[in-house]
Amino acid sequence: DPVKGSGMVQLYRCTNATSPDFQLHLEGLRPEALYVVEFFNGETQELSGREAASLVIHLDTPRSFQFISYTLK
């Protein structure tokens, strides 16, 4: 939701995926603003909009997943 400055990303690594890394290309984030990014395992990070928009997510094994939510701080 660009108005509220929040959103969610769902990633899934297929069984035949050749790379374990996913490069995010999120749009609508304010580059200089600070966002709280929360991962499925409960880990949180504070990242700039620029950092969050281009985050690289690593999924070790096929059929693994990651849910990520972000909120404008």
PDB file of N, CA and C in Angstrom:
ATOM      1  N   ASP A   1       0.849  -1.175   0.000  1.00  0.00           N
ATOM      2  CA  ASP A   1       0.000   0.000   0.000  1.00  0.00           C
ATOM      3  C   ASP A   1       0.897   1.242   0.000  1.00  0.00           C
ATOM      4  N   PRO A   2       1.068   1.888  -1.120  1.00  0.00           N
ATOM      5  CA  PRO A   2       1.956   3.049  -1.189  1.00  0.00           C
ATOM      6  C   PRO A   2       1.514   4.207  -0.296  1.00  0.00           C
ATOM      7  N   VAL A   3       0.229   4.338  -0.055  1.00  0.00           N
ATOM      8  CA  VAL A   3      -0.259   5.427   0.789  1.00  0.00           C
ATOM      9  C   VAL A   3       0.192   5.224   2.233  1.00  0.00           C
ATOM     10  N   LYS A   4       0.102   3.992   2.717  1.00  0.00           N
ATOM     11  CA  LYS A   4       0.500   3.682   4.093  1.00  0.00           C
ATOM     12  C   LYS A   4       1.990   3.377   4.212  1.00  0.00           C
ATOM     13  N   GLY A   5       2.660   3.156   3.082  1.00  0.00           N
ATOM     14  CA  GLY A   5       4.087   2.841   3.115  1.00  0.00           C
ATOM     15  C   GLY A   5       4.376   1.436   3.593  1.00  0.00           C
ATOM     16  N   SER A   6       3.490   0.498   3.260  1.00  0.00           N
ATOM     17  CA  SER A   6       3.695  -0.879   3.707  1.00  0.00           C
ATOM     18  C   SER A   6       3.380  -1.853   2.574  1.00  0.00           C
ATOM     19  N   GLY A   7       3.872  -3.066   2.732  1.00  0.00           N
ATOM     20  CA  GLY A   7       3.606  -4.087   1.740  1.00  0.00           C
ATOM     21  C   GLY A   7       4.155  -5.425   2.168  1.00  0.00           C
ATOM     22  N   MET A   8       4.001  -6.407   1.284  1.00  0.00           N
ATOM     23  CA  MET A   8       4.428  -7.764   1.584  1.00  0.00           C
ATOM     24  C   MET A   8       4.956  -8.415   0.314  1.00  0.00           C
ATOM     25  N   VAL A   9       5.946  -9.269   0.486  1.00  0.00           N
ATOM     26  CA  VAL A   9       6.530 -10.026  -0.612  1.00  0.00           C
ATOM     27  C   VAL A   9       6.500 -11.501  -0.237  1.00  0.00           C
ATOM     28  N   GLN A  10       6.119 -12.349  -1.173  1.00  0.00           N
ATOM     29  CA  GLN A  10       6.155 -13.795  -0.983  1.00  0.00           C
ATOM     30  C   GLN A  10       7.081 -14.383  -2.035  1.00  0.00           C
ATOM     31  N   LEU A  11       8.065 -15.134  -1.590  1.00  0.00           N
ATOM     32  CA  LEU A  11       9.017 -15.760  -2.500  1.00  0.00           C
ATOM     33  C   LEU A  11       8.950 -17.267  -2.341  1.00  0.00           C
ATOM     34  N   TYR A  12       9.064 -17.974  -3.443  1.00  0.00           N
ATOM     35  CA  TYR A  12       9.070 -19.430  -3.432  1.00  0.00           C
ATOM     36  C   TYR A  12      10.118 -19.896  -4.424  1.00  0.00           C
ATOM     37  N   ARG A  13      10.984 -20.796  -3.991  1.00  0.00           N
ATOM     38  CA  ARG A  13      11.997 -21.358  -4.887  1.00  0.00           C
ATOM     39  C   ARG A  13      11.479 -22.681  -5.443  1.00  0.00           C
ATOM     40  N   CYS A  14      11.287 -22.730  -6.735  1.00  0.00           N
ATOM     41  CA  CYS A  14      10.800 -23.946  -7.407  1.00  0.00           C
ATOM     42  C   CYS A  14      11.873 -25.039  -7.377  1.00  0.00           C
ATOM     43  N   THR A  15      11.439 -26.259  -7.595  1.00  0.00           N
ATOM     44  CA  THR A  15      12.373 -27.391  -7.559  1.00  0.00           C
ATOM     45  C   THR A  15      13.425 -27.317  -8.655  1.00  0.00           C
ATOM     46  N   ASN A  16      13.117 -26.713  -9.779  1.00  0.00           N
ATOM     47  CA  ASN A  16      14.078 -26.638 -10.877  1.00  0.00           C
ATOM     48  C   ASN A  16      14.782 -25.281 -10.982  1.00  0.00           C
ATOM     49  N   ALA A  17      14.674 -24.447  -9.964  1.00  0.00           N
ATOM     50  CA  ALA A  17      15.341 -23.134  -9.983  1.00  0.00           C
ATOM     51  C   ALA A  17      16.857 -23.328  -9.946  1.00  0.00           C
ATOM     52  N   THR A  18      17.552 -22.641 -10.821  1.00  0.00           N
ATOM     53  CA  THR A  18      19.004 -22.800 -10.903  1.00  0.00           C
ATOM     54  C   THR A  18      19.762 -21.910  -9.927  1.00  0.00           C
ATOM     55  N   SER A  19      19.147 -20.852  -9.465  1.00  0.00           N
ATOM     56  CA  SER A  19      19.812 -19.931  -8.546  1.00  0.00           C
ATOM     57  C   SER A  19      19.045 -19.857  -7.224  1.00  0.00           C
ATOM     58  N   PRO A  20      19.767 -19.832  -6.104  1.00  0.00           N
ATOM     59  CA  PRO A  20      19.115 -19.698  -4.806  1.00  0.00           C
ATOM     60  C   PRO A  20      18.829 -18.246  -4.419  1.00  0.00           C
ATOM     61  N   ASP A  21      19.273 -17.292  -5.252  1.00  0.00           N
ATOM     62  CA  ASP A  21      19.151 -15.874  -4.919  1.00  0.00           C
ATOM     63  C   ASP A  21      18.049 -15.192  -5.725  1.00  0.00           C
ATOM     64  N   PHE A  22      17.309 -14.327  -5.036  1.00  0.00           N
ATOM     65  CA  PHE A  22      16.247 -13.534  -5.649  1.00  0.00           C
ATOM     66  C   PHE A  22      16.558 -12.067  -5.412  1.00  0.00           C
ATOM     67  N   GLN A  23      16.630 -11.290  -6.463  1.00  0.00           N
ATOM     68  CA  GLN A  23      16.851  -9.849  -6.374  1.00  0.00           C
ATOM     69  C   GLN A  23      15.491  -9.159  -6.415  1.00  0.00           C
ATOM     70  N   LEU A  24      15.129  -8.465  -5.333  1.00  0.00           N
ATOM     71  CA  LEU A  24      13.859  -7.752  -5.314  1.00  0.00           C
ATOM     72  C   LEU A  24      13.965  -6.471  -6.134  1.00  0.00           C
ATOM     73  N   HIS A  25      12.863  -6.089  -6.731  1.00  0.00           N
ATOM     74  CA  HIS A  25      12.754  -4.841  -7.489  1.00  0.00           C
ATOM     75  C   HIS A  25      11.438  -4.179  -7.073  1.00  0.00           C
ATOM     76  N   LEU A  26      11.398  -3.712  -5.824  1.00  0.00           N
ATOM     77  CA  LEU A  26      10.181  -3.109  -5.294  1.00  0.00           C
ATOM     78  C   LEU A  26      10.058  -1.668  -5.765  1.00  0.00           C
ATOM     79  N   GLU A  27       8.871  -1.288  -6.134  1.00  0.00           N
ATOM     80  CA  GLU A  27       8.616   0.083  -6.583  1.00  0.00           C
ATOM     81  C   GLU A  27       7.740   0.804  -5.562  1.00  0.00           C
ATOM     82  N   GLY A  28       7.836   2.112  -5.555  1.00  0.00           N
ATOM     83  CA  GLY A  28       6.981   2.918  -4.696  1.00  0.00           C
ATOM     84  C   GLY A  28       7.544   3.194  -3.315  1.00  0.00           C
ATOM     85  N   LEU A  29       8.731   2.650  -3.006  1.00  0.00           N
ATOM     86  CA  LEU A  29       9.343   2.947  -1.711  1.00  0.00           C
ATOM     87  C   LEU A  29      10.070   4.286  -1.793  1.00  0.00           C
ATOM     88  N   ARG A  30      10.068   5.017  -0.705  1.00  0.00           N
ATOM     89  CA  ARG A  30      10.787   6.296  -0.655  1.00  0.00           C
ATOM     90  C   ARG A  30      12.263   6.000  -0.379  1.00  0.00           C
ATOM     91  N   PRO A  31      13.153   6.316  -1.293  1.00  0.00           N
ATOM     92  CA  PRO A  31      14.564   5.927  -1.165  1.00  0.00           C
ATOM     93  C   PRO A  31      15.230   6.340   0.144  1.00  0.00           C
ATOM     94  N   GLU A  32      14.929   7.539   0.639  1.00  0.00           N
ATOM     95  CA  GLU A  32      15.602   8.041   1.844  1.00  0.00           C
ATOM     96  C   GLU A  32      14.856   7.725   3.133  1.00  0.00           C
ATOM     97  N   ALA A  33      13.651   7.182   3.031  1.00  0.00           N
ATOM     98  CA  ALA A  33      12.861   6.868   4.226  1.00  0.00           C
ATOM     99  C   ALA A  33      13.380   5.587   4.872  1.00  0.00           C
ATOM    100  N   LEU A  34      13.020   5.379   6.131  1.00  0.00           N
ATOM    101  CA  LEU A  34      13.419   4.189   6.870  1.00  0.00           C
ATOM    102  C   LEU A  34      12.227   3.236   6.954  1.00  0.00           C
ATOM    103  N   TYR A  35      12.480   1.954   6.683  1.00  0.00           N
ATOM    104  CA  TYR A  35      11.447   0.929   6.720  1.00  0.00           C
ATOM    105  C   TYR A  35      11.835  -0.169   7.697  1.00  0.00           C
ATOM    106  N   VAL A  36      10.850  -0.701   8.388  1.00  0.00           N
ATOM    107  CA  VAL A  36      11.046  -1.888   9.218  1.00  0.00           C
ATOM    108  C   VAL A  36      10.664  -3.075   8.349  1.00  0.00           C
ATOM    109  N   VAL A  37      11.634  -3.958   8.131  1.00  0.00           N
ATOM    110  CA  VAL A  37      11.443  -5.130   7.283  1.00  0.00           C
ATOM    111  C   VAL A  37      11.429  -6.359   8.195  1.00  0.00           C
ATOM    112  N   GLU A  38      10.349  -7.134   8.121  1.00  0.00           N
ATOM    113  CA  GLU A  38      10.218  -8.317   8.973  1.00  0.00           C
ATOM    114  C   GLU A  38      10.134  -9.566   8.107  1.00  0.00           C
ATOM    115  N   PHE A  39      10.928 -10.564   8.496  1.00  0.00           N
ATOM    116  CA  PHE A  39      10.989 -11.825   7.781  1.00  0.00           C
ATOM    117  C   PHE A  39      10.151 -12.888   8.492  1.00  0.00           C
ATOM    118  N   PHE A  40       9.829 -13.956   7.778  1.00  0.00           N
ATOM    119  CA  PHE A  40       8.966 -15.022   8.291  1.00  0.00           C
ATOM    120  C   PHE A  40       9.475 -15.602   9.613  1.00  0.00           C
ATOM    121  N   ASN A  41      10.793 -15.686   9.785  1.00  0.00           N
ATOM    122  CA  ASN A  41      11.366 -16.263  11.003  1.00  0.00           C
ATOM    123  C   ASN A  41      11.334 -15.299  12.192  1.00  0.00           C
ATOM    124  N   GLY A  42      10.783 -14.109  11.997  1.00  0.00           N
ATOM    125  CA  GLY A  42      10.688 -13.135  13.076  1.00  0.00           C
ATOM    126  C   GLY A  42      11.813 -12.120  13.100  1.00  0.00           C
ATOM    127  N   GLU A  43      12.834 -12.328  12.308  1.00  0.00           N
ATOM    128  CA  GLU A  43      13.944 -11.378  12.228  1.00  0.00           C
ATOM    129  C   GLU A  43      13.445 -10.060  11.651  1.00  0.00           C
ATOM    130  N   THR A  44      13.912  -8.956  12.210  1.00  0.00           N
ATOM    131  CA  THR A  44      13.570  -7.638  11.676  1.00  0.00           C
ATOM    132  C   THR A  44      14.844  -6.862  11.387  1.00  0.00           C
ATOM    133  N   GLN A  45      14.752  -5.996  10.394  1.00  0.00           N
ATOM    134  CA  GLN A  45      15.840  -5.098  10.036  1.00  0.00           C
ATOM    135  C   GLN A  45      15.248  -3.736   9.739  1.00  0.00           C
ATOM    136  N   GLU A  46      16.017  -2.702  10.002  1.00  0.00           N
ATOM    137  CA  GLU A  46      15.647  -1.361   9.586  1.00  0.00           C
ATOM    138  C   GLU A  46      16.506  -1.010   8.389  1.00  0.00           C
ATOM    139  N   LEU A  47      15.852  -0.757   7.254  1.00  0.00           N
ATOM    140  CA  LEU A  47      16.555  -0.479   6.012  1.00  0.00           C
ATOM    141  C   LEU A  47      16.009   0.785   5.373  1.00  0.00           C
ATOM    142  N   SER A  48      16.855   1.462   4.624  1.00  0.00           N
ATOM    143  CA  SER A  48      16.370   2.588   3.843  1.00  0.00           C
ATOM    144  C   SER A  48      15.493   2.038   2.723  1.00  0.00           C
ATOM    145  N   GLY A  49      14.664   2.875   2.161  1.00  0.00           N
ATOM    146  CA  GLY A  49      13.839   2.461   1.039  1.00  0.00           C
ATOM    147  C   GLY A  49      14.678   1.969  -0.120  1.00  0.00           C
ATOM    148  N   ARG A  50      15.818   2.608  -0.331  1.00  0.00           N
ATOM    149  CA  ARG A  50      16.729   2.199  -1.405  1.00  0.00           C
ATOM    150  C   ARG A  50      17.241   0.780  -1.155  1.00  0.00           C
ATOM    151  N   GLU A  51      17.636   0.484   0.086  1.00  0.00           N
ATOM    152  CA  GLU A  51      18.135  -0.850   0.432  1.00  0.00           C
ATOM    153  C   GLU A  51      17.024  -1.898   0.331  1.00  0.00           C
ATOM    154  N   ALA A  52      15.855  -1.579   0.873  1.00  0.00           N
ATOM    155  CA  ALA A  52      14.743  -2.531   0.871  1.00  0.00           C
ATOM    156  C   ALA A  52      14.271  -2.846  -0.541  1.00  0.00           C
ATOM    157  N   ALA A  53      14.280  -1.850  -1.406  1.00  0.00           N
ATOM    158  CA  ALA A  53      13.775  -2.030  -2.769  1.00  0.00           C
ATOM    159  C   ALA A  53      14.634  -2.978  -3.592  1.00  0.00           C
ATOM    160  N   SER A  54      15.892  -3.129  -3.234  1.00  0.00           N
ATOM    161  CA  SER A  54      16.791  -3.978  -4.022  1.00  0.00           C
ATOM    162  C   SER A  54      17.410  -5.100  -3.196  1.00  0.00           C
ATOM    163  N   LEU A  55      16.733  -5.518  -2.159  1.00  0.00           N
ATOM    164  CA  LEU A  55      17.203  -6.573  -1.270  1.00  0.00           C
ATOM    165  C   LEU A  55      17.403  -7.876  -2.034  1.00  0.00           C
ATOM    166  N   VAL A  56      18.453  -8.615  -1.704  1.00  0.00           N
ATOM    167  CA  VAL A  56      18.687  -9.940  -2.275  1.00  0.00           C
ATOM    168  C   VAL A  56      18.319 -10.972  -1.216  1.00  0.00           C
ATOM    169  N   ILE A  57      17.456 -11.894  -1.583  1.00  0.00           N
ATOM    170  CA  ILE A  57      16.996 -12.946  -0.677  1.00  0.00           C
ATOM    171  C   ILE A  57      17.580 -14.265  -1.143  1.00  0.00           C
ATOM    172  N   HIS A  58      18.151 -15.016  -0.220  1.00  0.00           N
ATOM    173  CA  HIS A  58      18.763 -16.311  -0.522  1.00  0.00           C
ATOM    174  C   HIS A  58      17.879 -17.421   0.051  1.00  0.00           C
ATOM    175  N   LEU A  59      17.473 -18.329  -0.800  1.00  0.00           N
ATOM    176  CA  LEU A  59      16.704 -19.505  -0.379  1.00  0.00           C
ATOM    177  C   LEU A  59      17.553 -20.739  -0.666  1.00  0.00           C
ATOM    178  N   ASP A  60      18.041 -21.375   0.394  1.00  0.00           N
ATOM    179  CA  ASP A  60      19.005 -22.465   0.276  1.00  0.00           C
ATOM    180  C   ASP A  60      18.520 -23.663  -0.531  1.00  0.00           C
ATOM    181  N   THR A  61      17.327 -24.099  -0.269  1.00  0.00           N
ATOM    182  CA  THR A  61      16.881 -25.370  -0.838  1.00  0.00           C
ATOM    183  C   THR A  61      15.665 -25.194  -1.742  1.00  0.00           C
ATOM    184  N   PRO A  62      15.537 -26.066  -2.740  1.00  0.00           N
ATOM    185  CA  PRO A  62      14.332 -26.047  -3.568  1.00  0.00           C
ATOM    186  C   PRO A  62      13.087 -26.250  -2.706  1.00  0.00           C
ATOM    187  N   ARG A  63      11.997 -25.643  -3.125  1.00  0.00           N
ATOM    188  CA  ARG A  63      10.710 -25.681  -2.442  1.00  0.00           C
ATOM    189  C   ARG A  63      10.737 -24.949  -1.091  1.00  0.00           C
ATOM    190  N   SER A  64      11.704 -24.060  -0.912  1.00  0.00           N
ATOM    191  CA  SER A  64      11.730 -23.224   0.289  1.00  0.00           C
ATOM    192  C   SER A  64      11.036 -21.901  -0.029  1.00  0.00           C
ATOM    193  N   PHE A  65      10.736 -21.142   1.010  1.00  0.00           N
ATOM    194  CA  PHE A  65       9.974 -19.912   0.824  1.00  0.00           C
ATOM    195  C   PHE A  65      10.411 -18.855   1.819  1.00  0.00           C
ATOM    196  N   GLN A  66       9.944 -17.640   1.582  1.00  0.00           N
ATOM    197  CA  GLN A  66      10.165 -16.529   2.496  1.00  0.00           C
ATOM    198  C   GLN A  66       9.004 -15.552   2.342  1.00  0.00           C
ATOM    199  N   PHE A  67       8.495 -15.096   3.483  1.00  0.00           N
ATOM    200  CA  PHE A  67       7.515 -14.023   3.507  1.00  0.00           C
ATOM    201  C   PHE A  67       8.215 -12.815   4.106  1.00  0.00           C
ATOM    202  N   ILE A  68       8.024 -11.676   3.485  1.00  0.00           N
ATOM    203  CA  ILE A  68       8.653 -10.442   3.962  1.00  0.00           C
ATOM    204  C   ILE A  68       7.592  -9.353   3.996  1.00  0.00           C
ATOM    205  N   SER A  69       7.510  -8.658   5.114  1.00  0.00           N
ATOM    206  CA  SER A  69       6.628  -7.496   5.177  1.00  0.00           C
ATOM    207  C   SER A  69       7.489  -6.273   5.479  1.00  0.00           C
ATOM    208  N   TYR A  70       7.036  -5.130   4.992  1.00  0.00           N
ATOM    209  CA  TYR A  70       7.773  -3.897   5.251  1.00  0.00           C
ATOM    210  C   TYR A  70       6.782  -2.788   5.573  1.00  0.00           C
ATOM    211  N   THR A  71       7.201  -1.920   6.478  1.00  0.00           N
ATOM    212  CA  THR A  71       6.383  -0.816   6.950  1.00  0.00           C
ATOM    213  C   THR A  71       7.235   0.426   7.101  1.00  0.00           C
ATOM    214  N   LEU A  72       6.735   1.530   6.654  1.00  0.00           N
ATOM    215  CA  LEU A  72       7.400   2.822   6.820  1.00  0.00           C
ATOM    216  C   LEU A  72       7.500   3.128   8.289  1.00  0.00           C
ATOM    217  N   LYS A  73       8.694   3.479   8.736  1.00  0.00           N
ATOM    218  CA  LYS A  73       8.901   3.773  10.172  1.00  0.00           C
ATOM    219  C   LYS A  73       8.499   5.198  10.487  1.00  0.00           C
TER     220      LYS A  73
END
